[in-house]
Structure formats: structure tokens, C-alpha cells
Amino acid sequence: MVKKCLVSVSVTLLAVVAISLFALSPSHIEQLANHFLGQDISIRIGEKNTLSTKGAELHSFTLNLNQPVACPLVQLENVQAHWWDKRALQAEKAILDYACFQQIPSAEDATKTEFNLTALLASLPDVSVEIADLQVINAEAISSPALQQLLQSQLSAALSYQDQQLHLQATGKTPERELIQLNATLAEQQVSGHLTYQPQADQQHQADFQFALSQNILDIPEQGKFNLHWQRPDLALTQADLSLQWQDRQGTLVLQDVEHQQPILNVPFKVEKDRFQIEKSQFYWDISALEQPLQGVLNLTLRKPEEDWFPINMDVRLSLFSSGEAGKGNIVIYGTQGTINKDSLNLPLEAHGNVKYGQSIAYVDTAFDVRGNQEDMIALFKEKSTLRVNWKEPNANMTVRIPMTDVIIGKYGVGGRLQAFLQGHTAQFSDIDLHLDGQANQFVAGITSLFALRTDDFQRNGVILKSSDSNWWKWNFNGKANVKALKSPITVSGKGAWQSDHVEIQQLQAHLGKFYTSGIRVPKVEMRLKDTLHWYYEEDKLQGLLQASIPDIGLDYGGHFVKPVLELGIDGKALKDFNLAGNMTAGGLGPIKLFAHYRHDELVGRIYWLEQSAKVFQTLFPQNWEWEILNGTIKGQTDFDVSTERGLQMGGHFSIRQAEVAFPDGELRGIEFALPYRYLNSRIELVKNPVQVSVNYLKSGVLVAENLRVKVQGYYPYSAQRPLTLSELKFNLLGGEMSVNKFALPQQTIANVQLYNIDLSQALTMAEYTQVGLSGRVNATLPFWLENEHCIICDGEITKTDEQDVNLTLGPELITGLKSGGLTEGILADVVSNMNLQKLTANVNLTPNGMLTLASHIQGYNPTKRNKHPITLNYNHQENVHELWDMINYGSTFEQNLEYQLYQKRK
């Protein structure tokens, strides 16, 4: 049909010239020409034409295709033809209909047709053809952006044949620049030329070519050269030279990286009558994006049948070489008896070996068929095909195994059952064993440079499917691991999907086993998603909502949180970089607000709680303390930092106002303090400023103290290098005051307890001792050392105050007992039965076993005697204070316990 079109055009032009001499009308010319052209082709000549013996001017000329569809193949406007002194054809505009040319049926004998070059050129007269404006319409089916840009440019062409030389010049222009320019010459069966092409301002292409044509112009040229140079900053190979040359059916294709002066490709090839063969073609490309060269060797054989071009039989073997820290790798892809048809391909292949990259190794053991046509080419993997990747980093070693049986890889991605098995360890987890199992549908895995995306609806097995129902991998997952930082096992299960540009986890159940860290004991943790977790990896966006439930959190000192529940919103960039925001409740405690950021294996954040009743913190008191919170409020804030290397670090403050606490043998009222602290290396630090603690009322057994004030600073747990210091301790006791200027734990030096203006009558009342009556006040200095081997109170001193005397009165029973002892005891009892003490000093010592030794010196007089003679007494006494205190405290402890039990019943 193509040959017929060419003959038709030639016959038509000759007919136009001949008949024009007789000045026939355009309609007569059309009728006569179409009579010879037959039914497939016809012409149409416009009106307003000028014809003469030297030439013709046609307003329009159209060559039409009549069947299988009617359409205009070529339209010429404002045509000038000259044939007298010179032969020339000029057209102001030529319009070619691409869609119409596609309708021309192919001739069945096209492969057998021969076009003799010498005969063809000999039949041509000297002639020139110029087209000022060449347009190609209805070319939407051409998908190449470069061709579309070329067809939409302002094209012009000029063809001339003079002195047995054929010259072609063509240009294409855009408003910005000259897009393309071609100059070519055919002389003595040699074609040579130069081409420049600039699709963008920063892109340059230059090509030179030279071919020696055979007599049959449809045969492959016997020899030739083609050189191409490009500059393309948008390509991985920004500057390159491509050289193709052949002679006597053998040739070489060479590609050179100009920028780095590096050979990329060397392809020796051989062309025979029915065979095209490449042997030991080598390629080496140092691609920066891959961080190691892409190199290998290719062997390829193509065989065609004797009588036709198709089907072509193909054998191929490709070896890819790689290197890494684990040595060199080699993967071989090979196949035989592949078939290439005119519109389809069927090639059985196998791939075996490994690719080594850095500290990673990919193992390939697959067999697959590459089949389909240009628009729908797929690779279908056979049974037992497997891809395995071992990935190593300084703190990680992971193996990913992907069974490939029945997996399909095509232009639009991966399809079929797709699984992945992950095993190994990372910086956070050890003994990882995770399995993903699901279905994929045209899944591209974010690799848009390798796969195309569906943009239109498509048909499969007679069913119309939406383009939106593609590019996904939906899977169920389950697995286990050990959390290194917590030394605890974790199991996970759920389902999720990788769809289009994001990964989502729709369901998650996770169980974390018991663990102990930094004084915290957790029996287990159960986690689940309250909302789908979305990760938009291209936008660096991560969102979700997680809930964690814990039966109990125990603290080393005995306190605990009851049934804590954490609800955390996740918002961030990726699984290694995200924010947390939420709250925690534990029984009546909460909500405690939490804000945190996780990045580089480190969690940094803040928790705080608004002022709330202190009663909700009851569980933080150990049960064996038997302390009950009666009143008060607590609020606080803590900044924290959790990492694998440093563990848990915290810092913040909390405050207590008007708290009241009851315990079996006493109570505390009016507790207030504001505590800034830092928790580092499993130790609480109170080092920035002393903490001021105040307690309005303290009762322990029979001992009552009021207005307690103390400053606390240091560390807990404390040590000799990091002590806990109490300073400026003061409280009201027995009508007077007790103070300690400074006292450190552990105690390494003696500290002094100062007692000032102590009311002796209150002391005896507290002791419930009725045999002796004392009134007046005393002062005392009691040096003490809690961990001294010899004495706890060491040479303490008690003296009376200067303001008044101390009165001593013996009870009747004690006087009677003394008098019964004899004459001397009777005189003594009479003298000291009532005394005003003008001087009182006592030395006090207390040993670690509780033995109190009192050595006192008394001077005074009996106010009931007239002479008031001075009396001097030295009195020594020993008593076990543990036994004495138990005896004194028994009644009060019983009363306090009774009140405590009644309070417990009222709760």
C-alpha cells in the first residue's frame, strides 16, 4: 500500500502537468487522475489555480485515503510547480495527518519488495522541493514527549537532487530557540550528515553520521559510523560520547563518560544473514547514587527465520559484578530459546548469585518467564524462587527473605501473593522474627523510576477496574522480638497496607513482657491502636493513636500505680522521628499529660499534672507504711530523656499544699513544700537550691511537734560522695524549740541538736510520770552521731534557763518509799521533797544499744524550810531508752491505732 501511495502521487503530478496544458478545469483533472488511482487513493484540487507551459500555481492540493477509512493524508497549500527552465516544487504549507497514515494497511509482500538504489536515483530528474511550514496533526497517540515537542514546533524542509547528489535540510524552531537542524547528503551510495538538537536551554545534542548503502536500500548498510555527543544535566550521565561503527557485518558500540573520562560501555557485535550476536560486551558505570560501579558482561544471540523476520529466537547471559566489605559478588541472569514475535515476547530466564553492597548482601535464586507485549510486559516467577537480603550496620544485622513463587512484576508494579520474613537485631531489638503475608496489586513500592503508575481505569478478565484500586500491598503481620533496653520480650500482630504513597497499620495488638528499669517494675504492657497509623513517607508525615494498658507499675520503695492506661497521639515524619502527645490515668490519678519527641533512638519529653487532690496519690505510699492521705493537693511537672545509652533521666518539680497524712502511731498536718529535682543515674538530685519543707503539726506516739521547718539538699539514695543534707531544721517541742543547724546523711561528723526553753512539766506529762513533779524550763546541747560505734549522743549537756528556777516535787508514794529505807533516806526525803533548783547541769550519753547515762549536778533549796539552806546533789542514772519509750508510748500508740482503724473503716 505504501508503494502504491508513492506511485499514485507521481502519476497524479504528471497528470496534473499534462492535462493542464489543455487548460482543463480542476474537477476534470480530479476525475481523470482518480480514474487511474483506483478506489484506495484519491486527490482533490482547489479552485483559483494558475496553469501555464512553464508551471502551475495551485491554491490547494489534497491526497485522500478512501479506505479502510476516509481521511486526508497530505494537504498542500499555495503550491508552485516549475518544470520549464528548472524543476522545483514549493509549498507554503504542508499538513500531514498522522492518524490517517496509521490507517494505511501494510503490504503482505513488504519484506520481499526490493528498492534498487541506483535505479531509483537514475529515475529522478534534477529537482528541488521546499516546504516552508510542515505540520503534523492528529498525533496524540505518540507518547514520547520529545517527539510531541518536535511535532509542535515550526518545521520546514528542503530536498534537492542535483548532479546525482541528494541533499536534505530540515529545521524545527520554537519561540525560544532552534530546536533541531538536520543536514544530510546522499552521493555515490554514501549518506553523511550532521544533526543538532536542543530540547531545553541547558541541553545540547550533536550527531554526525556516515553510511554506505546497499543497492537494496532496505538492506542493512554494509558499513557506517555514528557519533553522538550530549550535555544533559538532568541525566545521571551528564556529558557523554556515543560511537557506533561497523564494517563487513562486524562492529562496536562504545559509550564514554566525558566528564570523568571513564569508558562506560563497549559492545562488540556481529551481524550475519540470520543472526545478530554480542559476545563479551562489557559495561562499567560508576553511578554516584549507587555508591559502587554497575559493571558486568553481556552475551546475546538473536536468530531470525530464513523467510521472514519473526519469530526471533533469543539466547542471553548477563553477569553482574559487585563488591562490598564482605568481598566480591556475582549474579548471573541467563535464558535460552526465548521468542520475540512482532508484537510479543516470551523469554524464560533464571537468576542466581549474590550482589554485595557495603555491608549488605542480596542473594537471588529465581526462575521466571518474561512475557507479553510492549504495553503489558511481565515477569512471572516460578516455584521456589527466593530473594534474600542480609543488611548490616554498626548496631544492626537484619535478614529479609521474600518468597517469589507466582509473583508477577510488570510495567505497573508487583502483583500476586507477596510475603516478607524479617529476622535479626537492631539497636533497639534483638531476636527479631517478623512475618508479613498478603496480596499485592500493581504495587510499585514507591519506585516510580522503575515502574509506571496507573492513571486510567483498566480491564482485567473482562472486568473494568478503577485506577485507584491499584498500587497496593495489603498484609497481615505477626512476630516477636526482645526489647534490649528493657530486657523484655514483645509479640505483635495485626494488619496493614502499603498503598500508593503511604504505609498504614490498621490493626495492632502488642504484648510486652515484664521488665525492671531504674527502680520501676512492670508485669506486662498491652498495646493497641485506637486509630489507624498512617505514614506518608514522601511528605514526611506520620499520624496515629496508640493505647497502652498496664496492670500495675511497682516502684522499688514500695509505692505503685494502679492499672495505668496511656493514650498517645503520634504525629511526626517517620517511624524514627515523631512526636507523642496524650495522657495517663491510674485509678483516680490523672490525667497526667505527656508530650514527647522520639528521634535517633532517644525519647525526650515532658509530663505534668494540674493541681488535684493528694488522695489520688495514695498508692504511691507503700502498703507496709500504713500511711493514709487525708487531705491536700499536689501538682507537678517533669522533663525526661530516655535512651539506650543513658537510660532514664528526669528533671522537674512538684509541690504539695496543706497535705494531711495519718499513720498507725501518729499523723502529719499542714505539709507544704515545692520540690525541684533531677533524676540521673538512678539517683534523685536536689542540688540547684535547697527545698524548703514545712509541717504544721506532727504527732508520733506521745511526741507532738509543731511548725516544723527544714531545708533539704543533696542526693537520694545518698552516699559519702553525694550526701543528703538537712539544714536549718526547727520545730516547736514541749513548749520550747528544737533545732539542728546542719545534718548530713550518711553522717560523717558530729551534729548538734539544740533544745531551747523546754518545759519540764510538759515533758513529764508526755511521759505520764506522776511520782515526780517538775516545773521550769531547760536548754540542752546534744551532739549526736547516728552511725558512731560508741555513742549516739556523745557528752550532751542540759542546763536550766536563766529566767527562772526549776521546781522539783516528790510524790507521796516516792517520799514514803524513801523514808522506809532508813534514817538517812528519811532525812534526804524530807530535804528534797520540794526544791527550787537554782543550778542544774547534766551530762548525757546514749549508746547504740539504747543505754542512756545521766550524770547531773543540782544546787538549790527547800522553799518550805525557814532557813532555806543550800542543797547540793549529784545524781547519776541509767535507763534503756528503747524499753522506756515503748512503755511511755504504749498508751498513745494504742489510741492512734484505734483512730487509724476507724478511719480505714469509714473510707
Short mmCIF file of N, CA, C and O in Angstrom, two decimals, residues 74-138:
data_model
loop_
_atom_site.label_atom_id
_atom_site.label_comp_id
_atom_site.label_asym_id
_atom_site.label_seq_id
_atom_site.Cartn_x
_atom_site.Cartn_y
_atom_site.Cartn_z
N VAL A 74 -2.34 13.99 2.98
CA VAL A 74 -1.48 15.15 2.84
C VAL A 74 -2.29 16.30 2.26
O VAL A 74 -3.05 16.10 1.30
N GLN A 75 -2.11 17.48 2.84
CA GLN A 75 -2.73 18.68 2.30
C GLN A 75 -1.63 19.71 2.03
O GLN A 75 -0.83 20.01 2.91
N LEU A 76 -1.59 20.21 0.76
CA LEU A 76 -0.64 21.24 0.38
C LEU A 76 -1.39 22.53 0.10
O LEU A 76 -2.45 22.51 -0.54
N GLU A 77 -0.86 23.65 0.54
CA GLU A 77 -1.48 24.95 0.32
C GLU A 77 -0.50 25.88 -0.38
O GLU A 77 0.70 25.88 -0.07
N ASN A 78 -1.07 26.64 -1.33
CA ASN A 78 -0.26 27.61 -2.09
C ASN A 78 0.97 26.96 -2.69
O ASN A 78 2.11 27.25 -2.34
N VAL A 79 0.69 26.05 -3.62
CA VAL A 79 1.73 25.25 -4.25
C VAL A 79 2.17 25.93 -5.55
O VAL A 79 1.33 26.36 -6.36
N GLN A 80 3.50 25.99 -5.74
CA GLN A 80 4.07 26.48 -7.00
C GLN A 80 4.96 25.39 -7.60
O GLN A 80 5.88 24.90 -6.94
N ALA A 81 4.65 24.99 -8.82
CA ALA A 81 5.40 23.96 -9.52
C ALA A 81 6.02 24.56 -10.78
O ALA A 81 5.34 25.25 -11.54
N HIS A 82 7.34 24.30 -10.99
CA HIS A 82 8.05 24.80 -12.17
C HIS A 82 8.68 23.61 -12.89
O HIS A 82 9.28 22.74 -12.25
N TRP A 83 8.55 23.60 -14.24
CA TRP A 83 9.13 22.48 -14.99
C TRP A 83 9.79 22.88 -16.32
O TRP A 83 10.16 22.03 -17.12
N TRP A 84 9.94 24.16 -16.54
CA TRP A 84 10.50 24.58 -17.83
C TRP A 84 12.01 24.75 -17.73
O TRP A 84 12.77 23.87 -18.11
N ASP A 85 12.47 25.85 -17.20
CA ASP A 85 13.91 26.06 -17.09
C ASP A 85 14.52 25.33 -15.89
O ASP A 85 15.70 25.04 -15.85
N LYS A 86 13.72 25.04 -14.86
CA LYS A 86 14.15 24.26 -13.70
C LYS A 86 12.95 23.51 -13.15
O LYS A 86 11.80 23.90 -13.35
N ARG A 87 13.27 22.41 -12.47
CA ARG A 87 12.20 21.61 -11.88
C ARG A 87 12.19 21.90 -10.37
O ARG A 87 13.17 21.61 -9.69
N ALA A 88 11.09 22.44 -9.91
CA ALA A 88 11.01 22.80 -8.49
C ALA A 88 9.55 22.75 -8.03
O ALA A 88 8.63 23.02 -8.82
N LEU A 89 9.38 22.39 -6.77
CA LEU A 89 8.06 22.38 -6.15
C LEU A 89 8.17 23.12 -4.82
O LEU A 89 9.00 22.77 -3.98
N GLN A 90 7.35 24.14 -4.64
CA GLN A 90 7.35 24.91 -3.41
C GLN A 90 5.94 24.94 -2.84
O GLN A 90 4.98 25.16 -3.58
N ALA A 91 5.83 24.69 -1.54
CA ALA A 91 4.54 24.73 -0.86
C ALA A 91 4.66 25.62 0.37
O ALA A 91 5.62 25.48 1.17
N GLU A 92 3.72 26.53 0.47
CA GLU A 92 3.73 27.41 1.65
C GLU A 92 3.43 26.63 2.92
O GLU A 92 3.97 26.91 3.98
N LYS A 93 2.59 25.61 2.80
CA LYS A 93 2.23 24.81 3.98
C LYS A 93 1.94 23.38 3.52
O LYS A 93 1.31 23.16 2.48
N ALA A 94 2.40 22.42 4.31
CA ALA A 94 2.07 21.00 4.10
C ALA A 94 1.56 20.44 5.42
O ALA A 94 2.21 20.61 6.46
N ILE A 95 0.41 19.79 5.36
CA ILE A 95 -0.20 19.22 6.57
C ILE A 95 -0.28 17.71 6.39
O ILE A 95 -0.94 17.22 5.46
N LEU A 96 0.38 16.96 7.28
CA LEU A 96 0.34 15.51 7.28
C LEU A 96 -0.53 15.04 8.43
O LEU A 96 -0.35 15.47 9.58
N ASP A 97 -1.45 14.14 8.14
CA ASP A 97 -2.35 13.60 9.16
C ASP A 97 -1.78 12.26 9.64
O ASP A 97 -1.86 11.24 8.94
N TYR A 98 -1.19 12.28 10.85
CA TYR A 98 -0.55 11.07 11.39
C TYR A 98 -1.56 9.94 11.58
O TYR A 98 -1.29 8.78 11.24
N ALA A 99 -2.72 10.27 12.13
CA ALA A 99 -3.73 9.24 12.36
C ALA A 99 -4.18 8.62 11.06
O ALA A 99 -4.47 7.41 11.00
N CYS A 100 -4.24 9.41 9.98
CA CYS A 100 -4.65 8.87 8.69
C CYS A 100 -3.59 7.93 8.14
O CYS A 100 -3.91 6.86 7.58
N PHE A 101 -2.32 8.30 8.27
CA PHE A 101 -1.25 7.42 7.80
C PHE A 101 -1.27 6.08 8.53
O PHE A 101 -0.91 5.05 7.97
N GLN A 102 -1.69 6.10 9.82
CA GLN A 102 -1.77 4.86 10.58
C GLN A 102 -2.82 3.90 10.03
O GLN A 102 -2.78 2.70 10.32
N GLN A 103 -3.77 4.43 9.24
CA GLN A 103 -4.83 3.58 8.69
C GLN A 103 -4.40 2.85 7.42
O GLN A 103 -5.12 1.97 6.95
N ILE A 104 -3.25 3.20 6.85
CA ILE A 104 -2.80 2.55 5.63
C ILE A 104 -2.41 1.11 5.95
O ILE A 104 -1.54 0.87 6.79
N PRO A 105 -3.04 0.12 5.34
CA PRO A 105 -2.69 -1.28 5.62
C PRO A 105 -1.32 -1.63 5.10
O PRO A 105 -0.87 -1.09 4.08
N SER A 106 -0.63 -2.51 5.84
CA SER A 106 0.70 -2.95 5.42
C SER A 106 0.58 -3.96 4.30
O SER A 106 -0.31 -4.81 4.29
N ALA A 107 1.50 -3.87 3.35
CA ALA A 107 1.50 -4.82 2.24
C ALA A 107 2.04 -6.16 2.69
O ALA A 107 2.99 -6.24 3.46
N GLU A 108 1.39 -7.22 2.23
CA GLU A 108 1.80 -8.56 2.64
C GLU A 108 3.18 -8.92 2.12
O GLU A 108 3.90 -9.72 2.70
N ASP A 109 3.55 -8.32 0.97
CA ASP A 109 4.84 -8.66 0.37
C ASP A 109 5.90 -7.61 0.65
O ASP A 109 6.88 -7.48 -0.09
N ALA A 110 5.73 -6.84 1.73
CA ALA A 110 6.66 -5.74 2.01
C ALA A 110 8.07 -6.24 2.21
O ALA A 110 9.04 -5.61 1.79
N THR A 111 8.22 -7.40 2.86
CA THR A 111 9.56 -7.90 3.13
C THR A 111 10.26 -8.42 1.89
O THR A 111 11.47 -8.57 1.86
N LYS A 112 9.47 -8.71 0.87
CA LYS A 112 10.06 -9.24 -0.36
C LYS A 112 10.32 -8.14 -1.38
O LYS A 112 10.95 -8.38 -2.40
N THR A 113 9.83 -6.94 -1.14
CA THR A 113 10.00 -5.84 -2.09
C THR A 113 11.42 -5.30 -2.02
O THR A 113 11.96 -5.10 -0.94
N GLU A 114 12.02 -5.09 -3.17
CA GLU A 114 13.36 -4.53 -3.24
C GLU A 114 13.31 -3.17 -3.92
O GLU A 114 12.64 -3.00 -4.93
N PHE A 115 14.03 -2.21 -3.36
CA PHE A 115 14.16 -0.88 -3.95
C PHE A 115 15.61 -0.70 -4.34
O PHE A 115 16.48 -0.53 -3.47
N ASN A 116 15.90 -0.78 -5.66
CA ASN A 116 17.26 -0.65 -6.15
C ASN A 116 17.66 0.82 -6.10
O ASN A 116 17.04 1.67 -6.73
N LEU A 117 18.72 1.10 -5.35
CA LEU A 117 19.12 2.48 -5.13
C LEU A 117 19.56 3.15 -6.43
O LEU A 117 19.14 4.27 -6.73
N THR A 118 20.39 2.46 -7.22
CA THR A 118 20.89 3.06 -8.46
C THR A 118 19.75 3.35 -9.42
O THR A 118 19.67 4.43 -10.02
N ALA A 119 18.84 2.38 -9.53
CA ALA A 119 17.72 2.57 -10.45
C ALA A 119 16.80 3.68 -9.97
O ALA A 119 16.27 4.47 -10.78
N LEU A 120 16.62 3.75 -8.65
CA LEU A 120 15.73 4.78 -8.11
C LEU A 120 16.29 6.17 -8.36
O LEU A 120 15.59 7.08 -8.80
N LEU A 121 17.61 6.35 -8.15
CA LEU A 121 18.22 7.66 -8.35
C LEU A 121 18.28 8.01 -9.84
O LEU A 121 18.14 9.18 -10.23
N ALA A 122 18.48 7.00 -10.69
CA ALA A 122 18.55 7.26 -12.11
C ALA A 122 17.22 7.73 -12.67
O ALA A 122 17.16 8.45 -13.68
N SER A 123 16.13 7.34 -12.00
CA SER A 123 14.81 7.73 -12.47
C SER A 123 14.42 9.13 -12.03
O SER A 123 13.38 9.66 -12.46
N LEU A 124 15.21 9.72 -11.16
CA LEU A 124 14.86 11.04 -10.66
C LEU A 124 15.50 12.12 -11.51
O LEU A 124 16.70 12.06 -11.83
N PRO A 125 14.72 13.13 -11.89
CA PRO A 125 15.31 14.29 -12.56
C PRO A 125 15.91 15.22 -11.52
O PRO A 125 15.69 15.08 -10.33
N ASP A 126 16.71 16.18 -12.01
CA ASP A 126 17.18 17.22 -11.08
C ASP A 126 15.97 18.04 -10.64
O ASP A 126 15.22 18.59 -11.47
N VAL A 127 15.76 18.10 -9.35
CA VAL A 127 14.55 18.73 -8.84
C VAL A 127 14.83 19.25 -7.44
O VAL A 127 15.72 18.76 -6.73
N SER A 128 14.05 20.22 -6.99
CA SER A 128 14.10 20.71 -5.61
C SER A 128 12.68 20.84 -5.06
O SER A 128 11.77 21.22 -5.80
N VAL A 129 12.53 20.53 -3.82
CA VAL A 129 11.23 20.61 -3.14
C VAL A 129 11.44 21.40 -1.85
O VAL A 129 12.34 21.08 -1.05
N GLU A 130 10.61 22.41 -1.63
CA GLU A 130 10.70 23.22 -0.41
C GLU A 130 9.33 23.32 0.23
O GLU A 130 8.34 23.59 -0.46
N ILE A 131 9.31 23.08 1.53
CA ILE A 131 8.07 23.25 2.31
C ILE A 131 8.39 24.23 3.43
O ILE A 131 9.21 23.96 4.31
N ALA A 132 7.73 25.40 3.33
CA ALA A 132 8.02 26.45 4.31
C ALA A 132 7.47 26.14 5.69
O ALA A 132 8.08 26.48 6.71
N ASP A 133 6.31 25.51 5.73
CA ASP A 133 5.66 25.22 7.02
C ASP A 133 5.11 23.80 6.95
O ASP A 133 4.13 23.53 6.25
N LEU A 134 5.77 22.90 7.69
CA LEU A 134 5.37 21.49 7.72
C LEU A 134 4.69 21.20 9.04
O LEU A 134 5.28 21.39 10.12
N GLN A 135 3.44 20.73 8.98
CA GLN A 135 2.67 20.46 10.19
C GLN A 135 2.23 19.00 10.20
O GLN A 135 1.87 18.44 9.16
N VAL A 136 2.25 18.42 11.38
CA VAL A 136 1.76 17.05 11.60
C VAL A 136 0.62 17.15 12.60
O VAL A 136 0.80 17.63 13.72
N ILE A 137 -0.56 16.68 12.20
CA ILE A 137 -1.74 16.78 13.06
C ILE A 137 -2.20 15.39 13.47
O ILE A 137 -1.75 14.38 12.93
N ASN A 138 -3.10 15.39 14.49
CA ASN A 138 -3.70 14.14 14.99
C ASN A 138 -2.62 13.14 15.41
O ASN A 138 -2.69 11.95 15.11
#
